[in-house]
CSV table of C-alpha atoms in Angstrom, one decimal:
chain,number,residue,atom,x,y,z
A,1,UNK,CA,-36.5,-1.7,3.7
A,2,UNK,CA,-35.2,1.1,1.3
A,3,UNK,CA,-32.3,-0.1,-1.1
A,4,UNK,CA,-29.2,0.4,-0.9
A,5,UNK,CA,-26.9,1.1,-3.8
A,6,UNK,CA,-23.5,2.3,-3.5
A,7,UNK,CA,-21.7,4.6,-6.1
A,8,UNK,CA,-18.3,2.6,-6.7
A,9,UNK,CA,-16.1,3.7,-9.2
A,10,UNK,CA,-16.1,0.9,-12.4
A,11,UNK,CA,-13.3,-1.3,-12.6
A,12,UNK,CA,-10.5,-0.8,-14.8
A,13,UNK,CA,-8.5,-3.4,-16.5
A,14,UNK,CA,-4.4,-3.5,-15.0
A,15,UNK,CA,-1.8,-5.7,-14.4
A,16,UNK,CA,-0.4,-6.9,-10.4
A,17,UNK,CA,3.2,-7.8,-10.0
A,18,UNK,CA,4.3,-9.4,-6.7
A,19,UNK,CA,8.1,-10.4,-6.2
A,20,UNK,CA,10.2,-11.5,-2.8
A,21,UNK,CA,12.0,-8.9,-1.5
A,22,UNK,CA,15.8,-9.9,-0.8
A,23,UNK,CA,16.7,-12.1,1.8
A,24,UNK,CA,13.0,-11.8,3.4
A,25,UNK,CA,14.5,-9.9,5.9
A,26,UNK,CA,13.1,-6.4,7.1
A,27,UNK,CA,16.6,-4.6,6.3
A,28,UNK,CA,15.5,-5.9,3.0
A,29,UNK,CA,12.2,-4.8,2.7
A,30,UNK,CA,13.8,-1.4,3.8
A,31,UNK,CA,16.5,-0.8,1.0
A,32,UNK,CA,13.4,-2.0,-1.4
A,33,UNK,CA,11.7,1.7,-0.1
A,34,UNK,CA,13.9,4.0,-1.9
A,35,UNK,CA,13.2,8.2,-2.5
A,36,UNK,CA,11.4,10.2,-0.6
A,37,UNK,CA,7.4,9.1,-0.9
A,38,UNK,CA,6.9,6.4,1.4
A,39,UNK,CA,3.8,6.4,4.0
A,40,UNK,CA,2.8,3.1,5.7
A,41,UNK,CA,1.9,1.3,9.1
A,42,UNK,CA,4.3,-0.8,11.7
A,43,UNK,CA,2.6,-3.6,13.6
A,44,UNK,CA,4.9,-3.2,16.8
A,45,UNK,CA,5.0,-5.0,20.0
A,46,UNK,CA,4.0,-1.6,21.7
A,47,UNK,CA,0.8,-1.1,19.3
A,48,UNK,CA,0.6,0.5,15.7
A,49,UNK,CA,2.5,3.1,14.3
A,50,UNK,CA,1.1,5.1,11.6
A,51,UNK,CA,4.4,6.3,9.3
A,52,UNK,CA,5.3,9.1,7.5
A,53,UNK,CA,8.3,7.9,6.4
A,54,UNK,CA,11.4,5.8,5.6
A,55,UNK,CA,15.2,7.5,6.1
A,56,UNK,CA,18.8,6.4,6.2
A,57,UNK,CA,20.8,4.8,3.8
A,58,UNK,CA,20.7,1.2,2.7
A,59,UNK,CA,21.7,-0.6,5.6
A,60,UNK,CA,20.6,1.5,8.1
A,61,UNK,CA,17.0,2.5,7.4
A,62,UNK,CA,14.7,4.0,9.8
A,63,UNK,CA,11.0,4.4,9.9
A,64,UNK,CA,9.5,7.4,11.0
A,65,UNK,CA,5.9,7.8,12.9
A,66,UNK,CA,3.6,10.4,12.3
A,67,UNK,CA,4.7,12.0,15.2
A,68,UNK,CA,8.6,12.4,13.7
A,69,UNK,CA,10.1,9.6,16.4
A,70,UNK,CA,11.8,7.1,15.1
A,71,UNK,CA,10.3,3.2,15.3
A,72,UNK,CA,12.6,0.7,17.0
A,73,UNK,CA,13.1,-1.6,14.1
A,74,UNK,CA,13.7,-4.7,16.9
A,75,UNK,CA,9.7,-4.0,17.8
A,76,UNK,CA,8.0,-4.1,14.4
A,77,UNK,CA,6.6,-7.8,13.5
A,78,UNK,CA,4.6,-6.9,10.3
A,79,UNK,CA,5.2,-4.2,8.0
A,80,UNK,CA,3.5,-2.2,4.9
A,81,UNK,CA,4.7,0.6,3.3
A,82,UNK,CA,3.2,2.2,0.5
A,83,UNK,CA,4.5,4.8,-2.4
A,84,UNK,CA,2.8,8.0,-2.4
A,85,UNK,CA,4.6,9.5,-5.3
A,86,UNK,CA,4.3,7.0,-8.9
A,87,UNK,CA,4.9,10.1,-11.0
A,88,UNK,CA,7.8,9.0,-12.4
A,89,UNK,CA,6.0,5.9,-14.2
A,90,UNK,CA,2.1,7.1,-15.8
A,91,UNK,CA,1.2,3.5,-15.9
A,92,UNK,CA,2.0,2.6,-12.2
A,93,UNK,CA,-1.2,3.3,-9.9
A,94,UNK,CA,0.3,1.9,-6.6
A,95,UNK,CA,3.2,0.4,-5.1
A,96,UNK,CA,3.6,-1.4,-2.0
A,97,UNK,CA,5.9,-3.6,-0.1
A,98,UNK,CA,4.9,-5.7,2.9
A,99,UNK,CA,7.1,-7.6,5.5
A,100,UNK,CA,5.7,-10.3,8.1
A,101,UNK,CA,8.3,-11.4,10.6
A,102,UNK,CA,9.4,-14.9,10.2
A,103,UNK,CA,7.5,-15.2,6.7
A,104,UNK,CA,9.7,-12.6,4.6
A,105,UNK,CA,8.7,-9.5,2.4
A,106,UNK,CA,6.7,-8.9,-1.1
A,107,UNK,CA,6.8,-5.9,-3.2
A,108,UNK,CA,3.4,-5.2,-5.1
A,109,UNK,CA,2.2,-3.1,-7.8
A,110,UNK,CA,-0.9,-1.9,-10.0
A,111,UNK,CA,-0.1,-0.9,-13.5
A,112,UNK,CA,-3.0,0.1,-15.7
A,113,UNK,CA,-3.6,-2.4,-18.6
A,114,UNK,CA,-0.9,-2.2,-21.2
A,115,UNK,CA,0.6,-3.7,-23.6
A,116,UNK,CA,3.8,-4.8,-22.4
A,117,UNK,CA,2.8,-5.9,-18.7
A,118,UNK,CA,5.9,-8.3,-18.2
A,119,UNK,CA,5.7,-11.1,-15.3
A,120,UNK,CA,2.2,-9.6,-14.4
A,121,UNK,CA,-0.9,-11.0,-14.0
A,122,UNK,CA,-4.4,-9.5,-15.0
A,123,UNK,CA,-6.6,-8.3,-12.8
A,124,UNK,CA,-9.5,-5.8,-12.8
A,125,UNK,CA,-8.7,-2.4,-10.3
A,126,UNK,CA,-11.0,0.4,-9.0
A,127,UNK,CA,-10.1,3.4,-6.5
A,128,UNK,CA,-11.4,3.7,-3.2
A,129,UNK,CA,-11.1,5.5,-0.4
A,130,UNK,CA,-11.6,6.0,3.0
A,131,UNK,CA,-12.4,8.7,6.0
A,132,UNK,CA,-9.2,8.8,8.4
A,133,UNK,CA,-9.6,8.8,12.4
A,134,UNK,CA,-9.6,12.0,13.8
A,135,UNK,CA,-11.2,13.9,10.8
A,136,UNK,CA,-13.9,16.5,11.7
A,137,UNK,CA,-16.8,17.9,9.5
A,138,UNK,CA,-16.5,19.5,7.3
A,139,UNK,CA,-14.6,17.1,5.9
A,140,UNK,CA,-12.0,17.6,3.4
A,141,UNK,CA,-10.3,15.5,0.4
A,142,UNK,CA,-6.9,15.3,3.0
A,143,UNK,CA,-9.3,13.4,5.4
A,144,UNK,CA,-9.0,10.4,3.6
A,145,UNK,CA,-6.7,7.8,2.9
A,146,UNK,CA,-6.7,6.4,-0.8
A,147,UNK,CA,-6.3,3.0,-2.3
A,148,UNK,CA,-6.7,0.6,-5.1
A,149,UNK,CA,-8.6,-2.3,-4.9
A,150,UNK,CA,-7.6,-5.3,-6.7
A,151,UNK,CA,-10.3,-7.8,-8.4
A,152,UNK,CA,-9.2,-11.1,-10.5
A,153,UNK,CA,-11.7,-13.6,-12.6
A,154,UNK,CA,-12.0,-16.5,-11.0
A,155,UNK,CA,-10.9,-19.2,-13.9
A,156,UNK,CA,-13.8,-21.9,-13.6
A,157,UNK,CA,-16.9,-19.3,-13.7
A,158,UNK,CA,-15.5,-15.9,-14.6
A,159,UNK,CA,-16.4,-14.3,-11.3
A,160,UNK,CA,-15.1,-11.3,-10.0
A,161,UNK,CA,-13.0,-12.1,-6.6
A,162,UNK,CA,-11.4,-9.4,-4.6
A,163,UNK,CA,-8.2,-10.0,-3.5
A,164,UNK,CA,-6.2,-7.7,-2.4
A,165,UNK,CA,-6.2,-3.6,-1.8
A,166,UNK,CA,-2.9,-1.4,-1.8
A,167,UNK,CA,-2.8,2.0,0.1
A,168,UNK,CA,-2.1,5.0,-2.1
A,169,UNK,CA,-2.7,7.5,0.0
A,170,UNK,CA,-1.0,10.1,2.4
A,171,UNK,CA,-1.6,10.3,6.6
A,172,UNK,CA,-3.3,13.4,7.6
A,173,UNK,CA,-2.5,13.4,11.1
A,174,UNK,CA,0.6,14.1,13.9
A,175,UNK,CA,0.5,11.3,16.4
């Protein structure tokens, strides 16, 4: 049986932050999504939407499929949206906030390691990505949708443990 080894990118040492959003409630999670680079995916009780983005003012915040209709906010029972634009902060690598119906809403982020990581907790990142439904060969960088996986030591044995992955990256498709 030939061997397998995969080329993953090293991990990186960074910082995670994870904080309640509001109230819990989705209008919450909503005025948590502020500017313009926002890309996620609605769990709805008529299937998945993939989203391209979040409009309105606080209060009255929409989500938009990839299609450019609007999702019923009354369907959607889990929720993550994702930042596809951290220029204005070099350090942050991603940014997400997720929203489970009945359970309440997080905001997340990735900072690479610092010195002045406040409230964070260590943790050991790497980028990854992967190839988008509906891509076609040749394919191309837009094909695929990026992310950061998050790795922590496990405190008895100093293990690596995965634990969680944030979406960085940008739909490619309408519909």
């Amino acid at each position: 049986m030939p061997e397998h080894s995969p080329n993953y990118p090293p991990l990186r040492r960074g910082w995670i932050t994870s904080s309640s959003c509001g109230d819990g409630s989705l209008a919450a999670v909503l005025s948590e999504a502020t500017g313009t680079g926002w890309q996620g995916i609605a769990y709805t009780t008529v299937g998945a939407c993939a989203l391209r983005g979040v409009h309105g003012v606080a209060g009255s915040t929409r989500l938009r499929n990839t299609d450019g209709s609007e999702v019923d906010p009354g369907t959607v029972y889990e929720l993550r949206l994702w930042s596809v634009d951290t220029s204005d902060d070099t350090a942050l690598l991603a940014r997400e906030l997720r929203w489970l119906n009945g359970t309440g809403g997080v905001k997340l982020a990735v900072y690479t390691a610092t010195e002045d990581a406040h409230d964070a907790t260590p943790c050991w990142y790497r980028r990854n990505s992967y190839l988008q439904h509906g891509a076609d060969a040749p394919f191309k960088g837009s094909d695929t949708m990026t992310s950061i996986e998050v790795f922590t030591e496990e405190s008895t044995y100093g293990n690596t443990v995965f634990i969680d992955e944030i979406m960085t990256g940008r739909w490619s498709f309408n519909g």
